[in-house]
Amino acid sequence: MRTLPNLSSRHIDHRNYPPGIVYMDGQYLPIREAKISVLDYGFLHSDATYDVVHVWKGAFFRLESHLDRFLRSMEGLHMSIPYNKRQITEILHNCVALSGLRNSYVEFICTRGTSADFSRDPRDAENRFIAFAIPFGSVATGDQLEHGLHIAITDILRIPPASIDPTIKNYHWLDMVKGLYAAYEMGADTALLLDTNGNVAEGPGFNIFAIKNGMVLTPDSGVLLGITRQTIFDICQQTDINCRAQNISINELNAADEVFITSTAGGVMPVTKVDGLPIGSGTIGPLTKHISAIYWQMHNDPRHRDVVIYPDSA
Ligand SMILES: *Cc1c(COP(=O)(O)O)cnc(C)c1O
C-alpha cells in the first residue's frame, strides 16, 4: 500500500525575506509569515491592482495621490473592500510604524480574492486587501544610479490599452519580463517597451523621459500615469523648464540630449546608454541632475509629507 506524506500543520518560508510588516485578513504580521491562498484570483489570473508609495525620512511622499490612483484603479476593475480612504491610510501608517523603517517601499494591493466553490464568475469573489512595508528599494542599483542606466529598446509591445487599461496599475507583467530577458541578452540593465504605434511606452515599473534642446518630453498615452511622472511635470512648471507629454519615436529617443526614467521605487534615474550607444555625452545630463535634486528636495515640503509616528519616538 502507498503511504501518504504527512500534512504539515503550518508552513513557514525560511528564505531570505527583507524585514517588513504586512497587513492582511485583519492582522499585522512579519512579512515572512504572510500567506495568500493559491485559489486567490489575484494569484491565478493576475486579477489584481496595486499601488506603491514610498516613505522617506519618516514621512510618506504624496500619499494622497497614490491613494486616489488606487481607489480609481479598484473602481475600474469593479473591486471593493471594507475600508475607506481614511482606514487604508491608517493601515499603511501602521505597517510602516510597526516595521520601524524610516525609508520604506510600501505596497498596497487589492486582489479579486477567492470565491465560494471556486466560482469562475468574478462577481462572486470576495476581494482581498493586502498592504506591506519593506525597506526602500530602487529600480536601479547604486552603481547604475551613479553612472546611469543602459536601457534596451526591445521590439516587445506593451499590452495594448484596448486590452488592459495601462492607467490601472496592474500585474500583467509577462511583456515586461520578456523585455527584461531581451534586454539582458543585449547587455543592457533594463528594457523599454513600445506602444502599438511603435513609439516608446514604458518599462518594468517606470516611465521614460527624453530631453531635447531643453524640452522635457514623456509619452502621453499607453502608459501608467506615474505619480513621479506627475511630480516631474510639477517641477518643470515651478522652475520654468519646458515640458510636454507627446509621442516619442525610437529615433527621437536615440537622438535625445538626456534620458531618465522615473518610479516611486528610485525617483529620477539617469539613463546614459540606449541600445549600446551613449545618450548625449554618455554621462548624466545637467538637467537630469537638476530635476533629480529638486525631486528629493520636495520630500521636505510639508505639503507632500505625511509623517509616520513610530512607537519608539513617542
Ligand atoms: C508603477 C509604475 C510606473 C511608475 O509610477 P510611479 O507612480 O511613478 O511609481 C510606471 N509604469 C508602470 C507600468 C508601473 O507599474
PDB file of N, CA and C in Angstrom, residues 247-314:
ATOM      1  N   ASN A 247       3.970  61.817 -28.192  1.00  0.00           N
ATOM      2  CA  ASN A 247       4.610  60.604 -28.712  1.00  0.00           C
ATOM      3  C   ASN A 247       6.118  60.795 -28.806  1.00  0.00           C
ATOM      4  N   ILE A 248       6.875  59.763 -28.476  1.00  0.00           N
ATOM      5  CA  ILE A 248       8.326  59.793 -28.680  1.00  0.00           C
ATOM      6  C   ILE A 248       8.687  58.574 -29.521  1.00  0.00           C
ATOM      7  N   SER A 249       9.270  58.822 -30.691  1.00  0.00           N
ATOM      8  CA  SER A 249       9.670  57.709 -31.554  1.00  0.00           C
ATOM      9  C   SER A 249      11.010  57.152 -31.065  1.00  0.00           C
ATOM     10  N   ILE A 250      11.350  55.979 -31.579  1.00  0.00           N
ATOM     11  CA  ILE A 250      12.639  55.375 -31.215  1.00  0.00           C
ATOM     12  C   ILE A 250      13.785  56.302 -31.637  1.00  0.00           C
ATOM     13  N   ASN A 251      13.677  56.887 -32.850  1.00  0.00           N
ATOM     14  CA  ASN A 251      14.732  57.792 -33.333  1.00  0.00           C
ATOM     15  C   ASN A 251      14.869  59.008 -32.432  1.00  0.00           C
ATOM     16  N   GLU A 252      13.735  59.548 -31.990  1.00  0.00           N
ATOM     17  CA  GLU A 252      13.778  60.721 -31.107  1.00  0.00           C
ATOM     18  C   GLU A 252      14.456  60.375 -29.782  1.00  0.00           C
ATOM     19  N   LEU A 253      14.192  59.166 -29.289  1.00  0.00           N
ATOM     20  CA  LEU A 253      14.828  58.769 -28.024  1.00  0.00           C
ATOM     21  C   LEU A 253      16.346  58.638 -28.216  1.00  0.00           C
ATOM     22  N   ASN A 254      16.731  57.987 -29.320  1.00  0.00           N
ATOM     23  CA  ASN A 254      18.163  57.799 -29.590  1.00  0.00           C
ATOM     24  C   ASN A 254      18.894  59.129 -29.748  1.00  0.00           C
ATOM     25  N   ALA A 255      18.181  60.134 -30.295  1.00  0.00           N
ATOM     26  CA  ALA A 255      18.820  61.425 -30.589  1.00  0.00           C
ATOM     27  C   ALA A 255      18.700  62.410 -29.421  1.00  0.00           C
ATOM     28  N   ALA A 256      18.142  61.958 -28.300  1.00  0.00           N
ATOM     29  CA  ALA A 256      17.936  62.867 -27.161  1.00  0.00           C
ATOM     30  C   ALA A 256      19.266  63.326 -26.571  1.00  0.00           C
ATOM     31  N   ASP A 257      19.240  64.504 -25.924  1.00  0.00           N
ATOM     32  CA  ASP A 257      20.432  65.010 -25.235  1.00  0.00           C
ATOM     33  C   ASP A 257      20.593  64.303 -23.892  1.00  0.00           C
ATOM     34  N   GLU A 258      19.442  64.018 -23.254  1.00  0.00           N
ATOM     35  CA  GLU A 258      19.446  63.346 -21.950  1.00  0.00           C
ATOM     36  C   GLU A 258      18.226  62.430 -21.886  1.00  0.00           C
ATOM     37  N   VAL A 259      18.333  61.355 -21.132  1.00  0.00           N
ATOM     38  CA  VAL A 259      17.207  60.446 -20.906  1.00  0.00           C
ATOM     39  C   VAL A 259      17.203  60.075 -19.429  1.00  0.00           C
ATOM     40  N   PHE A 260      16.020  60.000 -18.839  1.00  0.00           N
ATOM     41  CA  PHE A 260      15.924  59.449 -17.488  1.00  0.00           C
ATOM     42  C   PHE A 260      14.622  58.688 -17.330  1.00  0.00           C
ATOM     43  N   ILE A 261      14.569  57.830 -16.322  1.00  0.00           N
ATOM     44  CA  ILE A 261      13.353  57.088 -16.031  1.00  0.00           C
ATOM     45  C   ILE A 261      12.867  57.473 -14.627  1.00  0.00           C
ATOM     46  N   THR A 262      11.586  57.288 -14.379  1.00  0.00           N
ATOM     47  CA  THR A 262      11.028  57.676 -13.076  1.00  0.00           C
ATOM     48  C   THR A 262      10.166  56.571 -12.478  1.00  0.00           C
ATOM     49  N   SER A 263      10.268  56.438 -11.162  1.00  0.00           N
ATOM     50  CA  SER A 263       9.444  55.487 -10.421  1.00  0.00           C
ATOM     51  C   SER A 263       9.468  55.864  -8.950  1.00  0.00           C
ATOM     52  N   THR A 264       8.389  55.552  -8.255  1.00  0.00           N
ATOM     53  CA  THR A 264       8.375  55.697  -6.801  1.00  0.00           C
ATOM     54  C   THR A 264       9.527  54.884  -6.202  1.00  0.00           C
ATOM     55  N   ALA A 265       9.828  53.750  -6.855  1.00  0.00           N
ATOM     56  CA  ALA A 265      10.963  52.919  -6.431  1.00  0.00           C
ATOM     57  C   ALA A 265      12.231  53.447  -7.089  1.00  0.00           C
ATOM     58  N   GLY A 266      12.758  54.551  -6.549  1.00  0.00           N
ATOM     59  CA  GLY A 266      14.027  55.052  -7.072  1.00  0.00           C
ATOM     60  C   GLY A 266      14.046  56.520  -7.435  1.00  0.00           C
ATOM     61  N   GLY A 267      12.876  57.095  -7.720  1.00  0.00           N
ATOM     62  CA  GLY A 267      12.813  58.515  -8.066  1.00  0.00           C
ATOM     63  C   GLY A 267      13.207  58.780  -9.506  1.00  0.00           C
ATOM     64  N   VAL A 268      14.131  59.719  -9.709  1.00  0.00           N
ATOM     65  CA  VAL A 268      14.601  60.092 -11.047  1.00  0.00           C
ATOM     66  C   VAL A 268      15.909  59.360 -11.298  1.00  0.00           C
ATOM     67  N   MET A 269      15.907  58.468 -12.282  1.00  0.00           N
ATOM     68  CA  MET A 269      17.091  57.633 -12.504  1.00  0.00           C
ATOM     69  C   MET A 269      17.669  57.886 -13.902  1.00  0.00           C
ATOM     70  N   PRO A 270      18.950  58.292 -13.943  1.00  0.00           N
ATOM     71  CA  PRO A 270      19.550  58.680 -15.219  1.00  0.00           C
ATOM     72  C   PRO A 270      19.803  57.494 -16.150  1.00  0.00           C
ATOM     73  N   VAL A 271      19.629  57.732 -17.444  1.00  0.00           N
ATOM     74  CA  VAL A 271      19.955  56.736 -18.470  1.00  0.00           C
ATOM     75  C   VAL A 271      21.065  57.342 -19.321  1.00  0.00           C
ATOM     76  N   THR A 272      22.176  56.644 -19.459  1.00  0.00           N
ATOM     77  CA  THR A 272      23.286  57.203 -20.235  1.00  0.00           C
ATOM     78  C   THR A 272      23.574  56.408 -21.510  1.00  0.00           C
ATOM     79  N   LYS A 273      22.904  55.290 -21.675  1.00  0.00           N
ATOM     80  CA  LYS A 273      23.129  54.458 -22.855  1.00  0.00           C
ATOM     81  C   LYS A 273      21.804  53.855 -23.304  1.00  0.00           C
ATOM     82  N   VAL A 274      21.524  53.901 -24.581  1.00  0.00           N
ATOM     83  CA  VAL A 274      20.348  53.231 -25.131  1.00  0.00           C
ATOM     84  C   VAL A 274      20.819  52.331 -26.267  1.00  0.00           C
ATOM     85  N   ASP A 275      20.467  51.079 -26.193  1.00  0.00           N
ATOM     86  CA  ASP A 275      20.879  50.097 -27.207  1.00  0.00           C
ATOM     87  C   ASP A 275      22.384  50.116 -27.462  1.00  0.00           C
ATOM     88  N   GLY A 276      23.153  50.243 -26.415  1.00  0.00           N
ATOM     89  CA  GLY A 276      24.604  50.161 -26.542  1.00  0.00           C
ATOM     90  C   GLY A 276      25.272  51.470 -26.942  1.00  0.00           C
ATOM     91  N   LEU A 277      24.496  52.495 -27.305  1.00  0.00           N
ATOM     92  CA  LEU A 277      25.096  53.766 -27.737  1.00  0.00           C
ATOM     93  C   LEU A 277      24.863  54.853 -26.690  1.00  0.00           C
ATOM     94  N   PRO A 278      25.867  55.737 -26.500  1.00  0.00           N
ATOM     95  CA  PRO A 278      25.710  56.778 -25.479  1.00  0.00           C
ATOM     96  C   PRO A 278      24.615  57.780 -25.840  1.00  0.00           C
ATOM     97  N   ILE A 279      23.940  58.264 -24.815  1.00  0.00           N
ATOM     98  CA  ILE A 279      22.974  59.358 -24.975  1.00  0.00           C
ATOM     99  C   ILE A 279      23.742  60.640 -24.681  1.00  0.00           C
ATOM    100  N   GLY A 280      23.667  61.605 -25.595  1.00  0.00           N
ATOM    101  CA  GLY A 280      24.414  62.862 -25.430  1.00  0.00           C
ATOM    102  C   GLY A 280      25.884  62.562 -25.246  1.00  0.00           C
ATOM    103  N   SER A 281      26.460  63.083 -24.166  1.00  0.00           N
ATOM    104  CA  SER A 281      27.885  62.895 -23.907  1.00  0.00           C
ATOM    105  C   SER A 281      28.186  61.526 -23.288  1.00  0.00           C
ATOM    106  N   GLY A 282      27.120  60.787 -22.953  1.00  0.00           N
ATOM    107  CA  GLY A 282      27.337  59.482 -22.317  1.00  0.00           C
ATOM    108  C   GLY A 282      27.478  59.580 -20.816  1.00  0.00           C
ATOM    109  N   THR A 283      27.353  60.785 -20.284  1.00  0.00           N
ATOM    110  CA  THR A 283      27.376  60.963 -18.828  1.00  0.00           C
ATOM    111  C   THR A 283      26.021  61.520 -18.387  1.00  0.00           C
ATOM    112  N   ILE A 284      25.788  61.542 -17.091  1.00  0.00           N
ATOM    113  CA  ILE A 284      24.494  62.011 -16.589  1.00  0.00           C
ATOM    114  C   ILE A 284      24.327  63.499 -16.925  1.00  0.00           C
ATOM    115  N   GLY A 285      23.205  63.824 -17.566  1.00  0.00           N
ATOM    116  CA  GLY A 285      22.991  65.182 -18.062  1.00  0.00           C
ATOM    117  C   GLY A 285      22.693  66.191 -16.959  1.00  0.00           C
ATOM    118  N   PRO A 286      23.002  67.485 -17.223  1.00  0.00           N
ATOM    119  CA  PRO A 286      22.821  68.534 -16.218  1.00  0.00           C
ATOM    120  C   PRO A 286      21.350  68.743 -15.820  1.00  0.00           C
ATOM    121  N   LEU A 287      20.452  68.671 -16.783  1.00  0.00           N
ATOM    122  CA  LEU A 287      19.038  68.894 -16.456  1.00  0.00           C
ATOM    123  C   LEU A 287      18.489  67.719 -15.643  1.00  0.00           C
ATOM    124  N   THR A 288      18.942  66.523 -15.956  1.00  0.00           N
ATOM    125  CA  THR A 288      18.545  65.332 -15.194  1.00  0.00           C
ATOM    126  C   THR A 288      18.983  65.474 -13.737  1.00  0.00           C
ATOM    127  N   LYS A 289      20.236  65.941 -13.545  1.00  0.00           N
ATOM    128  CA  LYS A 289      20.757  66.133 -12.179  1.00  0.00           C
ATOM    129  C   LYS A 289      19.961  67.184 -11.438  1.00  0.00           C
ATOM    130  N   HIS A 290      19.655  68.263 -12.138  1.00  0.00           N
ATOM    131  CA  HIS A 290      18.916  69.385 -11.557  1.00  0.00           C
ATOM    132  C   HIS A 290      17.506  68.933 -11.114  1.00  0.00           C
ATOM    133  N   ILE A 291      16.816  68.239 -12.014  1.00  0.00           N
ATOM    134  CA  ILE A 291      15.444  67.787 -11.722  1.00  0.00           C
ATOM    135  C   ILE A 291      15.456  66.776 -10.574  1.00  0.00           C
ATOM    136  N   SER A 292      16.449  65.888 -10.588  1.00  0.00           N
ATOM    137  CA  SER A 292      16.550  64.887  -9.533  1.00  0.00           C
ATOM    138  C   SER A 292      16.778  65.549  -8.167  1.00  0.00           C
ATOM    139  N   ALA A 293      17.633  66.558  -8.139  1.00  0.00           N
ATOM    140  CA  ALA A 293      17.909  67.261  -6.878  1.00  0.00           C
ATOM    141  C   ALA A 293      16.626  67.917  -6.342  1.00  0.00           C
ATOM    142  N   ILE A 294      15.872  68.552  -7.239  1.00  0.00           N
ATOM    143  CA  ILE A 294      14.632  69.204  -6.803  1.00  0.00           C
ATOM    144  C   ILE A 294      13.620  68.156  -6.322  1.00  0.00           C
ATOM    145  N   TYR A 295      13.586  67.022  -7.032  1.00  0.00           N
ATOM    146  CA  TYR A 295      12.680  65.928  -6.639  1.00  0.00           C
ATOM    147  C   TYR A 295      12.911  65.536  -5.181  1.00  0.00           C
ATOM    148  N   TRP A 296      14.176  65.371  -4.785  1.00  0.00           N
ATOM    149  CA  TRP A 296      14.453  64.945  -3.400  1.00  0.00           C
ATOM    150  C   TRP A 296      14.236  66.092  -2.414  1.00  0.00           C
ATOM    151  N   GLN A 297      14.512  67.333  -2.859  1.00  0.00           N
ATOM    152  CA  GLN A 297      14.204  68.494  -2.003  1.00  0.00           C
ATOM    153  C   GLN A 297      12.714  68.566  -1.677  1.00  0.00           C
ATOM    154  N   MET A 298      11.889  68.232  -2.682  1.00  0.00           N
ATOM    155  CA  MET A 298      10.428  68.308  -2.500  1.00  0.00           C
ATOM    156  C   MET A 298       9.948  67.414  -1.356  1.00  0.00           C
ATOM    157  N   HIS A 299      10.778  66.396  -1.024  1.00  0.00           N
ATOM    158  CA  HIS A 299      10.409  65.493   0.066  1.00  0.00           C
ATOM    159  C   HIS A 299      10.411  66.187   1.425  1.00  0.00           C
ATOM    160  N   ASN A 300      10.999  67.380   1.500  1.00  0.00           N
ATOM    161  CA  ASN A 300      10.972  68.135   2.755  1.00  0.00           C
ATOM    162  C   ASN A 300       9.776  69.082   2.833  1.00  0.00           C
ATOM    163  N   ASP A 301       9.030  69.191   1.747  1.00  0.00           N
ATOM    164  CA  ASP A 301       7.908  70.124   1.696  1.00  0.00           C
ATOM    165  C   ASP A 301       6.714  69.535   2.470  1.00  0.00           C
ATOM    166  N   PRO A 302       6.282  70.207   3.537  1.00  0.00           N
ATOM    167  CA  PRO A 302       5.192  69.671   4.358  1.00  0.00           C
ATOM    168  C   PRO A 302       3.912  69.375   3.566  1.00  0.00           C
ATOM    169  N   ARG A 303       3.732  70.064   2.428  1.00  0.00           N
ATOM    170  CA  ARG A 303       2.514  69.816   1.625  1.00  0.00           C
ATOM    171  C   ARG A 303       2.493  68.409   1.033  1.00  0.00           C
ATOM    172  N   HIS A 304       3.673  67.788   0.906  1.00  0.00           N
ATOM    173  CA  HIS A 304       3.728  66.450   0.299  1.00  0.00           C
ATOM    174  C   HIS A 304       4.027  65.358   1.324  1.00  0.00           C
ATOM    175  N   ARG A 305       4.160  65.756   2.597  1.00  0.00           N
ATOM    176  CA  ARG A 305       4.597  64.802   3.615  1.00  0.00           C
ATOM    177  C   ARG A 305       3.471  64.373   4.556  1.00  0.00           C
ATOM    178  N   ASP A 306       3.390  63.093   4.829  1.00  0.00           N
ATOM    179  CA  ASP A 306       2.535  62.577   5.905  1.00  0.00           C
ATOM    180  C   ASP A 306       3.456  61.866   6.881  1.00  0.00           C
ATOM    181  N   VAL A 307       3.666  62.473   8.013  1.00  0.00           N
ATOM    182  CA  VAL A 307       4.669  61.996   8.960  1.00  0.00           C
ATOM    183  C   VAL A 307       4.193  60.736   9.684  1.00  0.00           C
ATOM    184  N   VAL A 308       5.055  59.731   9.769  1.00  0.00           N
ATOM    185  CA  VAL A 308       4.733  58.480  10.454  1.00  0.00           C
ATOM    186  C   VAL A 308       5.092  58.639  11.947  1.00  0.00           C
ATOM    187  N   ILE A 309       4.204  58.190  12.812  1.00  0.00           N
ATOM    188  CA  ILE A 309       4.509  58.195  14.251  1.00  0.00           C
ATOM    189  C   ILE A 309       4.991  56.796  14.642  1.00  0.00           C
ATOM    190  N   TYR A 310       6.274  56.683  14.925  1.00  0.00           N
ATOM    191  CA  TYR A 310       6.861  55.388  15.256  1.00  0.00           C
ATOM    192  C   TYR A 310       6.711  55.125  16.754  1.00  0.00           C
ATOM    193  N   PRO A 311       6.560  53.856  17.148  1.00  0.00           N
ATOM    194  CA  PRO A 311       6.365  53.542  18.567  1.00  0.00           C
ATOM    195  C   PRO A 311       7.494  54.057  19.444  1.00  0.00           C
ATOM    196  N   ASP A 312       8.732  54.049  18.940  1.00  0.00           N
ATOM    197  CA  ASP A 312       9.862  54.440  19.781  1.00  0.00           C
ATOM    198  C   ASP A 312      10.130  55.943  19.763  1.00  0.00           C
ATOM    199  N   SER A 313       9.279  56.708  19.050  1.00  0.00           N
ATOM    200  CA  SER A 313       9.529  58.142  19.000  1.00  0.00           C
ATOM    201  C   SER A 313       8.466  58.914  19.775  1.00  0.00           C
ATOM    202  N   ALA A 314       7.689  58.169  20.589  1.00  0.00           N
ATOM    203  CA  ALA A 314       6.589  58.803  21.319  1.00  0.00           C
ATOM    204  C   ALA A 314       7.122  59.717  22.427  1.00  0.00           C
TER     205      ALA A 314
END
